[in-house]
Coordinates of C-alpha atoms in Angstrom, one line a residue:
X30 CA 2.7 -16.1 -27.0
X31 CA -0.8 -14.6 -25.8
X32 CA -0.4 -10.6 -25.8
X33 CA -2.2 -8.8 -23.0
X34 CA -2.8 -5.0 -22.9
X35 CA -2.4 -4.0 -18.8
X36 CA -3.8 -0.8 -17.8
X37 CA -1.6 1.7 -15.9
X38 CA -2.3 4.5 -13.3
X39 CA -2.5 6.7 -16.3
X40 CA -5.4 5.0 -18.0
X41 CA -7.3 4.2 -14.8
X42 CA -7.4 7.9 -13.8
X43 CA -8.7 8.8 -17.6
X44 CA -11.2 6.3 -17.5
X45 CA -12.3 7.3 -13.7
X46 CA -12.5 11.3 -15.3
X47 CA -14.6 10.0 -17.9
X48 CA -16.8 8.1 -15.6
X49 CA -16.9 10.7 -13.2
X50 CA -20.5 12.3 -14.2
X51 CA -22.6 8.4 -13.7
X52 CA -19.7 7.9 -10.9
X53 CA -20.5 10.9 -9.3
X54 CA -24.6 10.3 -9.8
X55 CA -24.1 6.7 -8.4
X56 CA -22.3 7.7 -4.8
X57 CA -24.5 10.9 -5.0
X58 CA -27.9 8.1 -4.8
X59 CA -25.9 6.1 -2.1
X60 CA -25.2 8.9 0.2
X61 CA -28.7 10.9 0.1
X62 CA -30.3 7.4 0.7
X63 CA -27.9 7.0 3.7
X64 CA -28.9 10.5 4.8
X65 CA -32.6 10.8 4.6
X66 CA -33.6 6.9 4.8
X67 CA -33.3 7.3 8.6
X68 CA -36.2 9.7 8.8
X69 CA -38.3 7.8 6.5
X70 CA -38.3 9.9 3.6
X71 CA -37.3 9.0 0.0
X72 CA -34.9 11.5 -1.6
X73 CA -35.4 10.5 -5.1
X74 CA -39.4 11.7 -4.8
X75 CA -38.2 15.3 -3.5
X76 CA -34.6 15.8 -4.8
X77 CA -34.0 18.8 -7.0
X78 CA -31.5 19.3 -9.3
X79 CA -29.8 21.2 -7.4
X80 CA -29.8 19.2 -4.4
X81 CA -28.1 16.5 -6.7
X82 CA -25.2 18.9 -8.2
X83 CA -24.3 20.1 -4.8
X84 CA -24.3 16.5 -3.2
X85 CA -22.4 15.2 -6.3
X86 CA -19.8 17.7 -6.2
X87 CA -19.4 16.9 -2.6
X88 CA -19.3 13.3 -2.8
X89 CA -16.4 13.6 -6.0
X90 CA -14.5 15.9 -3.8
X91 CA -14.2 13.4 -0.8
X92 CA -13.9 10.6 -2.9
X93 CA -10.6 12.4 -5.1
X94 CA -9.7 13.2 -1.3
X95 CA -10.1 9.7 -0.1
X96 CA -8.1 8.2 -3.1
X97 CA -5.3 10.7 -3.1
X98 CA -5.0 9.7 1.2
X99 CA -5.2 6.4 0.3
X100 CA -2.5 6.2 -2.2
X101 CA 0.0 8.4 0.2
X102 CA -0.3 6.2 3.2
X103 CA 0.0 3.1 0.7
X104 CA 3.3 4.5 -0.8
X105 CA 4.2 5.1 2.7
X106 CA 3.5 1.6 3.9
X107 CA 5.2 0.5 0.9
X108 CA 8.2 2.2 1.2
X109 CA 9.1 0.7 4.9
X110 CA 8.0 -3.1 3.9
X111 CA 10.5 -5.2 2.6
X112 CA 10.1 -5.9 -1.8
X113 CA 8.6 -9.3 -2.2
X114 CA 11.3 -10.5 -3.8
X115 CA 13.7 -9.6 -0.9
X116 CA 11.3 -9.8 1.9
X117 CA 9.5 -13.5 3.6
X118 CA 7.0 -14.2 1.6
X119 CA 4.6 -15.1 4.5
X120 CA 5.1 -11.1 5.0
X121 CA 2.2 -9.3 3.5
X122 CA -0.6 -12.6 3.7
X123 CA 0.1 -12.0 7.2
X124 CA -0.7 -7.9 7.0
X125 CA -3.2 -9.1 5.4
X126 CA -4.7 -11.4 7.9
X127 CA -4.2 -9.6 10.8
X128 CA -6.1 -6.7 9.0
X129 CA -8.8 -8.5 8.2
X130 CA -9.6 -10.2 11.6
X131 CA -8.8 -6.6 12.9
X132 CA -11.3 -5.1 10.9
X133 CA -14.1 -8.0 11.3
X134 CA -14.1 -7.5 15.2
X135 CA -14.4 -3.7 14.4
X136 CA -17.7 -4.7 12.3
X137 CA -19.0 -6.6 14.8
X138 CA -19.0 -4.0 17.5
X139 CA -19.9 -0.9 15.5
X140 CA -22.8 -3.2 14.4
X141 CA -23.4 -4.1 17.9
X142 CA -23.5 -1.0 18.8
X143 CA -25.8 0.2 16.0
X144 CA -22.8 3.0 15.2
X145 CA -22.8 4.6 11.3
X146 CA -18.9 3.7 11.7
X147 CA -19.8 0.1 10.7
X148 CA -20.6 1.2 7.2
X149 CA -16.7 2.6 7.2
X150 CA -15.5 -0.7 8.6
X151 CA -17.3 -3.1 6.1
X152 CA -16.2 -0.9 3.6
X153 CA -12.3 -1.5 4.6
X154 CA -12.8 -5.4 5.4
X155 CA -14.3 -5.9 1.9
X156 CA -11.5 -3.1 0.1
X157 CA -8.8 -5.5 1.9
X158 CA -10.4 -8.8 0.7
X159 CA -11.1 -7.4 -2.4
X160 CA -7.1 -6.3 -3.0
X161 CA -6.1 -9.5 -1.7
X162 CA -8.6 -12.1 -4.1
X163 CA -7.6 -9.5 -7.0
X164 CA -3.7 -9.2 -6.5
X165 CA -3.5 -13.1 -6.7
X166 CA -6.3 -13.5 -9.6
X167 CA -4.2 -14.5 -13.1
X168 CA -6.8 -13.0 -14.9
X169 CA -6.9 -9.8 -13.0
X170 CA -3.4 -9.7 -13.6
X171 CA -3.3 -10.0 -17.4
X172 CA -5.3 -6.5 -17.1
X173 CA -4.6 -4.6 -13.7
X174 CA -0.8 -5.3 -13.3
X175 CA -0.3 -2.6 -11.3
X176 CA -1.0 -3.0 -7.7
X177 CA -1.6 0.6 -7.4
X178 CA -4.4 0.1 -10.0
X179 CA -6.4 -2.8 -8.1
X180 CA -6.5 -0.6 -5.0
X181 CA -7.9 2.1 -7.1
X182 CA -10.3 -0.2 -8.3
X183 CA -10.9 -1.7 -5.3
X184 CA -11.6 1.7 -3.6
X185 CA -13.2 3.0 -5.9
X186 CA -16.3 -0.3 -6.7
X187 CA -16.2 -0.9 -2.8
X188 CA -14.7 1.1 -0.2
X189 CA -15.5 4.7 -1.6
X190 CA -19.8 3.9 -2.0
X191 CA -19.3 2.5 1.8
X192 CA -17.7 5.8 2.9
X193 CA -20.7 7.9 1.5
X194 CA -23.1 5.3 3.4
X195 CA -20.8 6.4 6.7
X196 CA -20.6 9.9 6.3
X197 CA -24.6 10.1 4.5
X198 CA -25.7 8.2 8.2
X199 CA -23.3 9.9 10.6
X200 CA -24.2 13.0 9.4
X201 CA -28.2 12.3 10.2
X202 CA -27.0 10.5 13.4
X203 CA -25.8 14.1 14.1
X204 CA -28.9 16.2 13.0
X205 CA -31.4 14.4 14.8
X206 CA -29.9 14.1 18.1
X207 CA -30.6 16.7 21.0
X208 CA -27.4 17.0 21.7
X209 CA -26.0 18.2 18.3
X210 CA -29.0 19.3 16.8
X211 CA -30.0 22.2 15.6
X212 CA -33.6 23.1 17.6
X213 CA -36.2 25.0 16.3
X214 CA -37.6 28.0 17.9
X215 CA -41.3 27.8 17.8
X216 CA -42.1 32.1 18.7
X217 CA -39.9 33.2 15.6
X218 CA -40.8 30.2 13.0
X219 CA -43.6 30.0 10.4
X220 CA -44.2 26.6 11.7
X221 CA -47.3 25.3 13.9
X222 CA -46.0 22.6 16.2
X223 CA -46.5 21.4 19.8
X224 CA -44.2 24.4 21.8
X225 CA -43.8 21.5 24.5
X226 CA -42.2 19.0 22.1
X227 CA -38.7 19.5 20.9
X228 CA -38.3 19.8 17.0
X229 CA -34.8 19.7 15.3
X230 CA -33.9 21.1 11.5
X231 CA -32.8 18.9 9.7
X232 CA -31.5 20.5 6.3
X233 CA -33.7 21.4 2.6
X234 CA -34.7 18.5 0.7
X235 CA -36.4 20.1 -2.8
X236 CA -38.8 22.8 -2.0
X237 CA -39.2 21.6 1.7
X238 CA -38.1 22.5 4.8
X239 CA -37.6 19.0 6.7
X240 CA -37.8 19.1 10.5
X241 CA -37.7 16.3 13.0
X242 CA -38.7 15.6 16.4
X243 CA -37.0 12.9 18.3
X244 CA -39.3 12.3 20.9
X245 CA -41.9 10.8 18.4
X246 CA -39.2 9.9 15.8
X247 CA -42.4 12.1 13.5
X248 CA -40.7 14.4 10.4
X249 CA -42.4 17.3 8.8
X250 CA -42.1 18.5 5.4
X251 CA -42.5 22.3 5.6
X252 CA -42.7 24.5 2.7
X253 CA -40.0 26.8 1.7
X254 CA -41.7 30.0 1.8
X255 CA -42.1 29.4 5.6
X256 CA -39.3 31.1 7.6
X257 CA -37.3 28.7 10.3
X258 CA -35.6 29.9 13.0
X259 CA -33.6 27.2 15.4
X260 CA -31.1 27.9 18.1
X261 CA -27.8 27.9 18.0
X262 CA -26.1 24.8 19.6
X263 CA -24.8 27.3 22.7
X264 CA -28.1 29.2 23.0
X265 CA -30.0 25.3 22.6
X266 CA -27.8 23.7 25.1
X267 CA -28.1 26.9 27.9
X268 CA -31.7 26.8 27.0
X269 CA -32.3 22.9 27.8
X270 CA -30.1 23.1 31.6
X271 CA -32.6 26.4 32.5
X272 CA -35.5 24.3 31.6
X273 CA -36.0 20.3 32.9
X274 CA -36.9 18.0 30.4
X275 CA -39.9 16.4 29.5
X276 CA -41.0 13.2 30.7
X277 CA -43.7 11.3 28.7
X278 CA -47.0 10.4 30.7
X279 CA -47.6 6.9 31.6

C-alpha cells in the first residue's frame, strides 16, 4: 500500500512563518501596484526601503488578521452544519453553489460599477472554487487532508493577494477624491501650483512628496525637503461650501 505524508495545520503554519519574508515582499508588490498604478506612477522606480518594510509589515498583519477571521467564522459555520457523514450529501455542493452564483453577480456589479470591491469579490469567488476543485482533487488529498489546510492555502495563493489589490485601490479611490481628500493649501506649502485648481496629498513615495489634482487627473512628484500643508477634512469641506466650485471653460 502507497504511503502518503499529509500535512497538518501545524506544518502549514511553519512553512507560512518561513515563507513569510518572500510572502510578505510578494503581497507587499501587489498592494503598492494597486495603490500607486492609478495615478500613473510606478512604485518599484521610487520605493525605498523603508517604504517596503512599513507596507510589508502592514500587509502581514492584515493577512495573519484575515486568516485568523477566516478560520473563526469557518469553525463557526462548521459547527452548526450537519458532519457529512450524518448530513445530505447534496448539503455543502449546494452552499457551495449558491455561494458562488452569489458572489459572481457581486463581480459583475462592482465591475460595472468600476468599484475597488470587485477585487474583494473575485478574490472570494475564485477562494470558493478554489476550496471546492481542491477538497474533491485525490491528489490534493494524498497531501492537504485537512480541510482547514486547503482553505489556508486557498486563502493564502488567492484570496489574501486579491484583498491587498482591494484595500491598495480603495485606499487611492479614497485619497484622490474631493470628498475624502486631503487638500493642499497653496499660501503655507513649498509647492508652486495653480491656486485656482484643487490639489490633493496623496502620501510619500521614496524621497517625494506625491500630490494629485483631480480635475486634470495630473500628479506631481515634489521633493521632500519642501514643506506641505493640506487642510483638514472639516476645514477642506467648510472651505469648499464658502467658496463655489470651479467650472471648466468651454
Amino acid at each position: 500500500m502507497e504511503e502518503t505524508t499529509s500535512m497538518t495545520p501545524t506544518a502549514v503554519a511553519k512553512a507560512a512563518f518561513a515563507l513569510g519574508v518572500p510572502y510578505g515582499l510578494f503581497i507587499t508588490a501587489v498592494y503598492l501596484k494597486a495603490f500607486w498604478e492609478p495615478v500613473g506612477l510606478n512604485p518599484f522606480q521610487h520605493s525605498s526601503p523603508a517604504d517596503l518594510l512599513a507596507s510589508g509589515a502592514a500587509s502581514l498583519t492584515l493577512m495573519w488578521a484575515g486568516l485568523a477571521g477566516g478560520m473563526a467564522t469557518g469553525a463557526w459555520l462548521g459547527s452548526r452544519l450537519p458532519q457529512s457523514e450524518h448530513g445530505p450529501k447534496w448539503l455543502l455542493p449546494t452552499i457551495f453553489g449558491l455561494a458562488a452564483a452569489g458572489l459572481l453577480g457581486a463581480v459583475v456589479y462592482f465591475i460595472v460599477k468600476k468599484n475597488p470591491l470587485q477585487w474583494l469579490a473575485v478574490g472570494l469567488l475564485l477562494h470558493v472554487i478554489a476550496v471546492s476543485a481542491l477538497a474533491y482533487s485525490p491528489w490534493i488529498n494524498k497531501w492537504l487532508q485537512s480541510p482547514l489546510v486547503v482553505a489556508i492555502v486557498s486563502a493564502m495563493l488567492i484570496y489574501i493577494p486579491c484583498a491587498m489589490l482591494y484595500y491598495g485601490s480603495s485606499q487611492i479611490v479614497r485619497l484622490t477624491s474631493l470628498e475624502n481628500g486631503r487638500v493642499i493649501d497653496a499660501n503655507y506649502s513649498d509647492v508652486r501650483v495653480d491656486t485656482k485648481e484643487t490639489f490633493l496629498y496623496v502620501g510619500n513615495l521614496g524621497d517625494s512628496h506625491v500630490i494629485y489634482s483631480p480635475e486634470t487627473s495630473s500628479t506631481l512628484l515634489i521633493s521632500k525637503d519642501h514643506q506641505i500643508s493640506f487642510f483638514l477634512k472639516r476645514r477642506a469641506r467648510l472651505s469648499s461650501e464658502r467658496e463655489p466650485p470651479l467650472t471648466p471653460s468651454k
